[in-house]
GROMACS .gro file of C-alpha atoms in nm:
model
  194
    1ARG     CA    1  12.400   4.841  12.280
    2ILE     CA    2  12.147   4.921  12.011
    3SER     CA    3  12.277   4.925  11.655
    4ASP     CA    4  12.034   4.725  11.440
    5ILE     CA    5  11.664   4.809  11.443
    6GLY     CA    6  11.395   4.663  11.222
    7GLY     CA    7  11.197   4.892  11.000
    8ILE     CA    8  10.921   4.881  10.740
    9VAL     CA    9  10.933   5.098  10.428
   10GLN     CA   10  10.622   5.320  10.437
   11SER     CA   11  10.681   5.535  10.129
   12ILE     CA   12  10.952   5.623   9.879
   13SER     CA   13  11.002   5.949   9.692
   14GLY     CA   14  11.326   5.935   9.494
   15LYS     CA   15  11.602   5.901   9.753
   16GLU     CA   16  11.372   6.004  10.042
   17VAL     CA   17  11.225   5.713  10.237
   18LEU     CA   18  10.973   5.705  10.520
   19LEU     CA   19  11.045   5.417  10.760
   20GLN     CA   20  10.835   5.286  11.048
   21LEU     CA   21  11.085   5.163  11.309
   22GLN     CA   22  11.042   4.873  11.549
   23LEU     CA   23  11.203   5.053  11.841
   24PRO     CA   24  11.283   4.861  12.160
   25ASP     CA   25  11.079   4.942  12.467
   26PHE     CA   26  11.301   4.996  12.768
   27LYS     CA   27  11.123   4.840  13.061
   28LYS     CA   28  11.094   5.015  13.395
   29GLU     CA   29  11.342   4.842  13.625
   30SER     CA   30  11.278   5.018  13.955
   31ASP     CA   31  11.091   5.303  14.120
   32ASP     CA   32  11.415   5.505  14.152
   33ALA     CA   33  11.378   5.849  13.989
   34ILE     CA   34  11.725   5.843  13.829
   35ASP     CA   35  11.659   5.498  13.678
   36GLU     CA   36  11.336   5.631  13.530
   37ILE     CA   37  11.509   5.940  13.388
   38ALA     CA   38  11.780   5.719  13.231
   39ARG     CA   39  11.513   5.492  13.082
   40GLN     CA   40  11.335   5.785  12.921
   41VAL     CA   41  11.661   5.932  12.787
   42LYS     CA   42  11.747   5.597  12.626
   43GLN     CA   43  11.398   5.571  12.476
   44LYS     CA   44  11.389   5.924  12.336
   45ALA     CA   45  11.747   5.938  12.208
   46ILE     CA   46  11.768   5.611  12.018
   47ILE     CA   47  11.721   5.796  11.689
   48ILE     CA   48  11.772   6.168  11.639
   49GLU     CA   49  11.757   6.405  11.342
   50GLY     CA   50  12.082   6.467  11.161
   51ILE     CA   51  12.253   6.134  11.229
   52ASP     CA   52  12.363   5.900  10.954
   53VAL     CA   53  12.209   5.554  10.936
   54SER     CA   54  12.240   5.274  10.682
   55VAL     CA   55  12.005   5.018  10.535
   56GLU     CA   56  12.177   4.717  10.380
   57GLY     CA   57  12.493   4.922  10.319
   58ILE     CA   58  12.317   5.226  10.173
   59THR     CA   59  12.394   5.534  10.384
   60GLY     CA   60  12.142   5.803  10.455
   61SER     CA   61  12.079   6.096  10.688
   62VAL     CA   62  11.779   6.116  10.920
   63LYS     CA   63  11.583   6.427  10.822
   64LYS     CA   64  11.281   6.400  11.052
   65VAL     CA   65  11.179   6.190  11.350
   66ASP     CA   66  10.812   6.162  11.441
   67GLY     CA   67  10.774   5.901  11.714
   68LYS     CA   68  10.862   5.566  11.557
   69THR     CA   69  10.852   5.703  11.201
   70ILE     CA   70  11.163   5.856  11.042
   71SER     CA   71  11.228   6.025  10.711
   72VAL     CA   72  11.569   5.940  10.568
   73SER     CA   73  11.748   6.092  10.270
   74PHE     CA   74  11.971   5.819  10.120
   75ASP     CA   75  12.278   5.851   9.899
   76LYS     CA   76  12.101   5.644   9.635
   77ALA     CA   77  11.754   5.499   9.592
   78LEU     CA   78  11.669   5.201   9.812
   79PRO     CA   79  11.600   4.885   9.611
   80TYR     CA   80  11.309   4.788   9.839
   81PRO     CA   81  10.941   4.843   9.763
   82VAL     CA   82  10.689   4.990  10.005
   83GLY     CA   83  10.603   4.733  10.272
   84SER     CA   84  10.951   4.577  10.276
   85THR     CA   85  11.110   4.491  10.608
   86VAL     CA   86  11.465   4.627  10.637
   87THR     CA   87  11.738   4.650  10.902
   88VAL     CA   88  11.840   5.002  10.998
   89LYS     CA   89  12.192   5.035  11.141
   90ILE     CA   90  12.205   5.315  11.394
   91PRO     CA   91  12.538   5.449  11.529
   92LYS     CA   92  12.614   5.478  11.898
   93LYS     CA   93  12.552   5.839  11.990
   94ARG     CA   94  12.773   6.063  12.202
   95ILE     CA   95  12.594   6.238  12.489
   96ALA     CA   96  12.720   6.516  12.713
   97ILE     CA   97  12.549   6.569  13.046
   98VAL     CA   98  12.594   6.922  13.173
   99ASP     CA   99  12.540   7.048  13.526
  100PHE     CA  100  12.182   7.056  13.638
  101THR     CA  101  12.087   7.386  13.795
  102VAL     CA  102  11.898   7.394  14.125
  103ILE     CA  103  11.658   7.683  14.077
  104ARG     CA  104  11.478   7.651  14.409
  105GLY     CA  105  11.575   7.459  14.718
  106GLY     CA  106  11.824   7.436  14.997
  107ILE     CA  107  12.057   7.169  14.861
  108LYS     CA  108  12.261   7.323  14.579
  109GLU     CA  109  12.463   6.998  14.540
  110ALA     CA  110  12.147   6.811  14.433
  111GLY     CA  111  12.205   6.904  14.069
  112SER     CA  112  12.555   6.757  14.070
  113ILE     CA  113  12.436   6.442  14.248
  114VAL     CA  114  12.162   6.383  13.989
  115MET     CA  115  12.405   6.452  13.703
  116GLU     CA  116  12.667   6.210  13.840
  117ARG     CA  117  12.418   5.927  13.897
  118LEU     CA  118  12.261   5.980  13.556
  119SER     CA  119  12.604   5.980  13.389
  120THR     CA  120  12.683   5.645  13.552
  121GLU     CA  121  12.347   5.497  13.443
  122LEU     CA  122  12.398   5.605  13.082
  123ILE     CA  123  12.759   5.482  13.070
  124GLU     CA  124  12.652   5.143  13.205
  125SER     CA  125  12.368   5.117  12.951
  126GLY     CA  126  12.617   5.082  12.665
  127ILE     CA  127  12.381   5.276  12.438
  128PHE     CA  128  12.580   5.600  12.451
  129THR     CA  129  12.935   5.719  12.455
  130VAL     CA  130  12.920   5.966  12.744
  131VAL     CA  131  13.155   6.259  12.686
  132GLU     CA  132  13.265   6.430  13.003
  133ARG     CA  133  13.186   6.797  13.040
  134SER     CA  134  13.157   6.849  13.414
  135LYS     CA  135  13.527   6.762  13.460
  136LEU     CA  136  13.647   6.939  13.146
  137GLN     CA  137  13.872   7.175  13.341
  138SER     CA  138  14.062   6.873  13.480
  139ILE     CA  139  14.112   6.741  13.127
  140ILE     CA  140  14.240   7.081  13.009
  141GLU     CA  141  14.486   7.089  13.303
  142GLU     CA  142  14.618   6.747  13.198
  143PHE     CA  143  14.666   6.875  12.841
  144LYS     CA  144  14.860   7.171  12.982
  145LEU     CA  145  15.080   6.938  13.188
  146ILE     CA  146  15.173   6.736  12.881
  147GLN     CA  147  15.239   7.052  12.678
  148SER     CA  148  15.470   7.181  12.956
  149GLY     CA  149  15.709   6.890  12.903
  150LEU     CA  150  15.705   6.801  13.274
  151SER     CA  151  15.526   6.470  13.214
  152GLY     CA  152  15.801   6.308  13.010
  153GLU     CA  153  15.564   6.277  12.715
  154ASP     CA  154  15.668   6.433  12.385
  155PRO     CA  155  15.433   6.732  12.355
  156GLY     CA  156  15.477   6.731  11.977
  157LYS     CA  157  15.333   6.379  11.948
  158PHE     CA  158  15.034   6.450  12.172
  159LYS     CA  159  14.743   6.584  11.970
  160PRO     CA  160  14.435   6.609  12.192
  161MET     CA  161  14.105   6.559  12.012
  162LEU     CA  162  13.796   6.582  12.230
  163MET     CA  163  13.479   6.416  12.106
  164ILE     CA  164  13.189   6.640  12.021
  165ALA     CA  165  12.850   6.532  12.155
  166ASP     CA  166  12.554   6.445  11.933
  167ILE     CA  167  12.317   6.516  12.221
  168ILE     CA  168  12.336   6.738  12.530
  169LEU     CA  169  12.129   6.652  12.837
  170THR     CA  170  12.062   6.946  13.063
  171GLY     CA  171  11.807   7.028  13.326
  172THR     CA  172  11.688   7.205  13.636
  173LEU     CA  173  11.580   7.089  13.979
  174SER     CA  174  11.347   7.274  14.212
  175GLU     CA  175  11.243   7.172  14.560
  176VAL     CA  176  10.867   7.170  14.610
  177SER     CA  177  10.726   7.054  14.945
  178ASN     CA  178  11.030   6.837  15.029
  179ASN     CA  179  11.027   6.679  14.681
  180TYR     CA  180  11.231   6.769  14.375
  181ASP     CA  181  11.075   6.862  14.046
  182ILE     CA  182  11.319   6.763  13.770
  183ASN     CA  183  11.287   6.929  13.430
  184LEU     CA  184  11.515   6.792  13.157
  185ARG     CA  185  11.599   6.879  12.798
  186LEU     CA  186  11.770   6.664  12.535
  187LEU     CA  187  11.931   6.900  12.284
  188ASN     CA  188  12.029   6.780  11.937
  189VAL     CA  189  12.368   6.943  11.871
  190GLN     CA  190  12.328   6.934  11.490
  191THR     CA  191  11.987   7.095  11.482
  192GLY     CA  192  11.955   7.274  11.816
  193GLN     CA  193  11.614   7.111  11.856
  194ALA     CA  194  11.501   7.031  12.211
   0.00000   0.00000   0.00000
C-alpha cells in the first residue's frame, strides 16, 4: 500500500505549493494484458486532483496533477523553503470498476471477464479500496431483506452506508482480427476529468 511518498518543494506562493513527487515505478511483472492494465491503473491513479494529502501534519488539497508534479493548496503555509525534501501522505483511494462494454466482437462476456480479473488484481494490490458496482443489485437485495425483518436483524439498527468512489474505471473492448482492443478511462469523481 502506498501512503508516504517523497517530494521536493519546487515553489511556494502563499498557501499554494508546487511539489515534485518521487513516485514509485510499478514494474512489469508479466506479459499478461490484465496485469499490464492493472500496472498502468496503479501508476496513473496514485495521485489525483481533488484528494486531500498532508505534509508533516499540514493538510492540503491537490489542485493540479501534471505527471510527477502536483500543486497543493494547504490549510496554512508550509514551513519549508524551496528545495526542501518532504514526505507527502496520500490516502488510499476508492475505485469502482464498472462493466466494460464490448462494442465489436462475438464474445459479449469478454467485458465482464476483463472487469472481474482487473477487480481482483486491484484488490490484491492493496493500493485501492475497490467498491463493488457490478454486484450492486445483490447488495440492494440484501438491504431489502434486512429491512423486511425476515433476517432476524433489527432493521432500525441497520443503517447502510455505501462508500463513494474517488475514481471510476470504465472501458470498451472491440475484437479486431482475433485480438481485443481495450480502451480504458479513469474518471475522477470529484472533477469529472478523464
